[in-house]
Tab-separated table of C-alpha atoms and ligand atoms in Angstrom:
chain	number	residue	atom	x	y	z
J	1	UNK	CA	-4.230	7.230	-17.668
J	2	UNK	CA	-5.045	4.140	-19.289
J	3	UNK	CA	-7.146	1.940	-17.597
J	4	UNK	CA	-4.917	-1.045	-18.063
J	5	UNK	CA	-0.938	-1.144	-17.930
J	6	UNK	CA	1.999	-3.122	-18.588
J	7	UNK	CA	4.627	-3.325	-16.417
J	8	UNK	CA	7.916	-5.000	-15.663
J	9	UNK	CA	8.030	-7.313	-11.845
J	10	UNK	CA	11.322	-6.368	-11.523
J	11	UNK	CA	13.522	-3.961	-8.988
J	12	UNK	CA	16.100	-1.737	-10.285
J	13	UNK	CA	17.841	-2.095	-6.770
J	14	UNK	CA	18.519	-5.191	-4.909
J	15	UNK	CA	17.975	-5.403	-1.077
J	16	UNK	CA	20.945	-6.707	1.635
J	17	UNK	CA	20.971	-10.039	0.925
J	18	UNK	CA	19.304	-12.046	3.017
J	19	UNK	CA	16.573	-10.394	3.690
J	20	UNK	CA	13.581	-11.948	4.448
J	21	UNK	CA	10.221	-10.870	2.509
J	22	UNK	CA	11.829	-9.578	0.145
J	23	UNK	CA	9.602	-9.919	-2.542
J	24	UNK	CA	6.676	-7.743	-0.864
J	25	UNK	CA	8.248	-4.835	-2.846
J	26	UNK	CA	6.225	-3.485	-5.401
J	27	UNK	CA	8.156	-1.636	-8.411
J	28	UNK	CA	9.438	1.528	-8.262
J	29	UNK	CA	8.423	2.372	-11.908
J	30	UNK	CA	4.207	2.115	-10.348
J	31	UNK	CA	4.671	4.061	-8.303
J	32	UNK	CA	6.317	6.689	-10.771
J	33	UNK	CA	3.193	6.129	-12.778
J	34	UNK	CA	1.222	7.138	-10.818
J	35	UNK	CA	2.797	10.500	-9.240
J	36	UNK	CA	3.624	11.613	-12.255
J	37	UNK	CA	-0.337	11.373	-13.100
J	38	UNK	CA	-1.839	12.246	-9.112
J	39	UNK	CA	1.023	14.494	-7.721
J	40	UNK	CA	3.038	17.549	-8.360
J	41	UNK	CA	6.160	18.382	-7.175
J	42	UNK	CA	6.163	19.392	-3.351
J	43	UNK	CA	3.065	17.373	-2.789
J	44	UNK	CA	3.150	15.097	0.633
J	45	UNK	CA	2.664	11.549	-0.675
J	46	UNK	CA	1.598	9.132	2.319
J	47	UNK	CA	1.917	5.625	2.937
J	48	UNK	CA	0.590	3.567	5.690
J	49	UNK	CA	2.375	0.171	4.790
J	50	UNK	CA	5.858	1.257	4.179
J	51	UNK	CA	7.522	-1.842	3.874
J	52	UNK	CA	11.096	-1.024	2.415
J	53	UNK	CA	9.856	2.911	1.550
J	54	UNK	CA	9.369	1.941	-2.421
J	55	UNK	CA	6.603	4.858	-2.453
J	56	UNK	CA	8.911	7.166	-0.421
J	57	UNK	CA	12.015	6.676	-2.162
J	58	UNK	CA	10.174	7.447	-5.608
J	59	UNK	CA	8.397	10.454	-3.994
J	60	UNK	CA	11.784	12.011	-2.901
J	61	UNK	CA	13.408	11.873	-6.197
J	62	UNK	CA	10.305	13.424	-8.079
J	63	UNK	CA	10.402	16.218	-5.623
J	64	UNK	CA	7.353	15.003	-3.299
J	65	UNK	CA	7.580	15.295	0.312
J	66	UNK	CA	7.328	11.290	1.575
J	67	UNK	CA	5.960	10.497	4.775
J	68	UNK	CA	4.987	6.926	5.993
J	69	UNK	CA	4.474	4.267	8.687
J	70	UNK	CA	6.441	0.759	8.666
J	71	UNK	CA	5.252	-1.689	11.701
J	72	UNK	CA	8.362	-4.078	11.177
J	73	UNK	CA	11.667	-2.198	12.697
J	74	UNK	CA	14.411	-3.981	10.090
J	75	UNK	CA	12.560	-2.973	7.168
J	76	UNK	CA	11.650	1.024	8.787
J	77	UNK	CA	15.412	0.990	9.517
J	78	UNK	CA	15.911	-0.145	5.723
J	79	UNK	CA	13.790	2.520	4.338
J	80	UNK	CA	15.242	5.153	6.441
J	81	UNK	CA	18.449	4.587	4.889
J	82	UNK	CA	17.119	5.338	1.566
J	83	UNK	CA	15.576	8.627	2.094
J	84	UNK	CA	17.029	11.996	3.988
J	85	UNK	CA	17.481	12.001	7.400
J	86	UNK	CA	14.396	14.735	7.453
J	87	UNK	CA	11.957	12.163	6.235
J	88	UNK	CA	8.838	12.054	7.976
J	89	UNK	CA	9.441	8.278	8.489
J	90	UNK	CA	7.257	6.829	11.869
J	91	UNK	CA	8.044	3.406	13.474
J	92	UNK	CA	5.194	1.467	14.320
J	93	UNK	CA	1.244	1.182	14.047
J	94	UNK	CA	-0.857	2.724	11.345
J	95	UNK	CA	-3.919	2.031	12.844
J	96	UNK	CA	-2.579	4.303	16.197
J	97	UNK	CA	-0.587	6.632	14.808
J	98	UNK	CA	-2.310	8.006	11.718
J	99	UNK	CA	-3.832	10.264	14.193
J	100	UNK	CA	-0.345	12.176	14.455
J	101	UNK	CA	0.595	12.544	11.404
J	102	UNK	CA	1.280	16.351	9.656
J	103	UNK	CA	-2.067	17.191	7.706
J	104	UNK	CA	-3.038	18.217	4.913
J	105	UNK	CA	-2.044	14.678	2.939
J	106	UNK	CA	-2.094	15.606	-0.945
J	107	UNK	CA	-2.091	11.763	-1.884
J	108	UNK	CA	-1.624	8.333	-1.005
J	109	UNK	CA	0.137	4.928	-2.544
J	110	UNK	CA	0.118	1.853	-0.477
J	111	UNK	CA	-0.090	-2.201	-1.034
J	112	UNK	CA	-1.418	-3.379	2.149
J	113	UNK	CA	-0.295	-6.719	4.151
J	114	UNK	CA	-2.420	-9.296	2.303
J	115	UNK	CA	-4.753	-11.386	4.292
J	116	UNK	CA	-6.468	-14.741	2.866
J	117	UNK	CA	-10.091	-15.683	4.165
J	118	UNK	CA	-9.701	-18.057	6.867
J	119	UNK	CA	-5.641	-16.973	7.807
J	120	UNK	CA	-4.532	-18.387	11.417
J	121	UNK	CA	-2.311	-14.826	11.775
J	122	UNK	CA	-3.402	-11.375	11.753
J	123	UNK	CA	-1.360	-9.509	8.568
J	124	UNK	CA	-1.698	-5.505	10.524
J	125	UNK	CA	0.942	-6.469	13.439
J	126	UNK	CA	4.740	-7.128	13.494
J	127	UNK	CA	5.343	-9.999	11.375
J	128	UNK	CA	9.550	-9.913	11.462
J	129	UNK	CA	9.926	-13.331	10.934
J	130	UNK	CA	5.871	-14.686	10.083
J	131	UNK	CA	2.738	-12.767	10.518
J	132	UNK	CA	2.070	-13.148	14.518
J	133	UNK	CA	-0.849	-15.632	14.976
J	134	UNK	CA	-3.701	-14.751	16.765
J	135	UNK	CA	-6.354	-13.247	13.927
J	136	UNK	CA	-9.558	-11.867	14.492
J	137	UNK	CA	-11.034	-12.539	11.490
J	138	UNK	CA	-10.628	-11.306	7.664
J	139	UNK	CA	-13.863	-9.468	8.222
J	140	UNK	CA	-12.023	-7.352	11.269
J	141	UNK	CA	-8.933	-6.897	9.223
J	142	UNK	CA	-11.296	-5.482	6.363
J	143	UNK	CA	-13.136	-2.919	8.952
J	144	UNK	CA	-9.616	-2.127	10.650
J	145	UNK	CA	-8.109	-0.765	6.880
J	146	UNK	CA	-11.563	0.572	6.606
J	147	UNK	CA	-10.985	2.601	9.349
J	148	UNK	CA	-7.310	3.750	9.076
J	149	UNK	CA	-8.978	4.692	5.918
J	150	UNK	CA	-11.263	7.065	7.435
J	151	UNK	CA	-8.933	8.520	9.491
J	152	UNK	CA	-6.872	8.762	6.472
J	153	UNK	CA	-9.575	10.768	4.472
J	154	UNK	CA	-9.689	12.563	7.339
J	155	UNK	CA	-6.353	13.925	7.411
J	156	UNK	CA	-6.027	14.346	3.665
J	157	UNK	CA	-6.696	17.588	1.100
J	158	UNK	CA	-10.256	17.471	0.355
J	159	UNK	CA	-10.522	16.174	-3.509
J	160	UNK	CA	-7.295	14.218	-2.780
J	161	UNK	CA	-7.048	11.084	-4.568
J	162	UNK	CA	-5.932	8.364	-2.291
J	163	UNK	CA	-4.700	4.425	-4.293
J	164	UNK	CA	-4.273	0.971	-2.776
J	165	UNK	CA	-2.571	-2.106	-5.015
J	166	UNK	CA	-4.062	-5.042	-3.812
J	167	UNK	CA	-4.757	-8.492	-6.104
J	168	UNK	CA	-7.176	-11.722	-5.531
J	169	UNK	CA	-5.322	-14.305	-3.945
J	170	UNK	CA	-6.362	-17.500	-5.652
J	171	UNK	CA	-4.581	-21.325	-3.932
J	172	UNK	CA	-5.551	-24.297	-5.284
J	173	UNK	CA	-8.683	-24.954	-3.533
J	174	UNK	CA	-9.457	-21.304	-1.926
J	175	UNK	CA	-10.195	-17.940	-3.488
J	176	UNK	CA	-10.208	-14.829	-2.102
J	177	UNK	CA	-11.513	-11.838	-3.588
J	178	UNK	CA	-9.233	-9.267	-1.769
J	179	UNK	CA	-9.073	-6.805	-4.148
J	180	UNK	CA	-12.695	-6.943	-4.564
J	181	UNK	CA	-13.431	-6.791	-0.779
J	182	UNK	CA	-10.895	-4.197	-0.004
J	183	UNK	CA	-12.504	-1.881	-2.769
J	184	UNK	CA	-15.860	-2.834	-0.899
J	185	UNK	CA	-14.710	-2.139	2.171
J	186	UNK	CA	-12.953	1.374	1.767
J	187	UNK	CA	-15.307	1.843	-0.554
J	188	UNK	CA	-17.465	2.353	2.546
J	189	UNK	CA	-15.849	5.524	4.126
J	190	UNK	CA	-14.209	6.577	0.414
J	191	UNK	CA	-15.415	6.973	-2.924
J	192	UNK	CA	-14.176	4.122	-5.150
J	193	UNK	CA	-13.665	6.042	-8.483
J	194	UNK	CA	-11.714	4.609	-10.312
J	195	UNK	CA	-9.372	1.092	-10.782
J	196	UNK	CA	-5.764	0.522	-12.584
J	197	UNK	CA	-5.555	-3.172	-13.799
J	198	UNK	CA	-1.767	-3.564	-14.053
J	199	UNK	CA	-0.681	-6.740	-16.005
J	200	UNK	CA	2.900	-7.729	-14.797
J	201	UNK	CA	5.648	-9.302	-16.765
J	202	UNK	CA	6.396	-12.422	-16.235
J	203	UNK	CA	3.521	-12.484	-13.133
J	204	UNK	CA	2.563	-11.307	-10.300
J	205	UNK	CA	2.146	-13.862	-8.145
J	206	UNK	CA	-0.625	-15.558	-5.350
J	207	UNK	CA	-1.709	-16.759	-8.570
J	208	UNK	CA	-2.128	-14.020	-11.141
J	209	UNK	CA	-0.701	-12.162	-13.440
J	210	UNK	CA	-2.233	-9.208	-12.838
J	211	UNK	CA	-3.231	-6.360	-9.794
J	212	UNK	CA	-5.675	-3.988	-9.326
J	213	UNK	CA	-4.787	-0.087	-8.128
J	214	UNK	CA	-8.192	1.237	-6.665
J	215	UNK	CA	-8.480	4.803	-6.731
J	216	UNK	CA	-9.922	6.796	-4.439
J	217	UNK	CA	-11.292	9.920	-3.684
J	218	UNK	CA	-11.465	12.428	-0.108
J	219	UNK	CA	-14.872	14.291	-1.157
J	220	UNK	CA	-14.705	18.062	-1.515
J	221	UNK	CA	-15.532	19.295	1.976
J	222	UNK	CA	-18.113	21.576	1.519
Y	1	LIG	C1	2.484	-5.381	1.240
Y	1	LIG	S1	3.772	-5.014	2.451
Y	1	LIG	C2	4.640	-3.252	1.100
Y	1	LIG	C3	5.907	-2.973	0.492
Y	1	LIG	C4	6.005	-1.744	0.105
Y	1	LIG	N1	5.165	-1.076	-1.162
Y	1	LIG	C5	7.480	-1.922	-0.974
Y	1	LIG	O1	7.429	-1.612	-2.219
Y	1	LIG	O2	8.206	-1.917	0.488
Y	1	LIG	C6	2.984	-3.899	3.678
Y	1	LIG	C7	3.812	-3.565	5.152
Y	1	LIG	O3	3.198	-3.359	6.224
Y	1	LIG	C8	3.877	-3.466	7.015
Y	1	LIG	N2	2.367	-3.639	8.083
Y	1	LIG	C9	1.701	-4.233	8.469
Y	1	LIG	N3	0.456	-3.926	9.695
Y	1	LIG	C10	1.026	-2.889	9.995
Y	1	LIG	C11	0.239	-1.860	10.607
Y	1	LIG	N4	-0.343	-2.116	11.605
Y	1	LIG	N5	1.217	-0.201	10.757
Y	1	LIG	C12	1.906	-0.485	9.576
Y	1	LIG	N6	2.801	-1.196	9.340
Y	1	LIG	C13	2.030	-2.467	8.686
Y	1	LIG	C14	3.987	-4.998	6.987
Y	1	LIG	O4	4.970	-5.069	7.697
Y	1	LIG	C15	4.671	-4.812	5.989
Y	1	LIG	O5	5.924	-4.438	5.490
């Protein structure tokens, strides 16, 4: 797989009119590219921040077994309507529900909720309208992501790959190196082995035209 891809930042399907925060989806093509490279039909594919279900919908379409968790009720409900009734999509907090997942998971692909250093809201909550106020801070957010991926690593097949798509966040007065900080924080519990930079046409958002797919690997247990 190339370490730099160019993809169109567009969606084949439209969400119901008036859906809030519709732009948080990543394009289905991104998921396809990674599932083609890293998985086989029949593999179990997990998304801990399932959103509108893009990872799971593509996984099902490609003959993989989707498993996911989404905190926001409306998104969870929407994603369920796009999947077969038997699909394993849990509603709630992945930090807690990760421990109830069926194991082993063969591959994981997600985009986490983003946080700027200094934000006053906690993105790891149910953001029905806006992210809930009352943050514990950026370092705690990173630590919680790291704890989630430690628990996920224990439920994944040894040698399996897990990918996080993220961007740095640039504002006029401020830069948060989110993608790099996630690479460091999650890399403390699962080795970061690769990255693919995706150049988005016409653009990405958050002050950038590109994002990172950070590729971690669960160690082989001996
Ligand atoms: C960037 S969006 C994912 C979008 C998804 N890739 C798609 O294409 O629709 C991140 C999602 O994580 C959810 N979320 C935030 N905190 C969560 C948590 N603790 N457990 C589960 N889901 C959470 C948010 O509600 C949001 O829908």
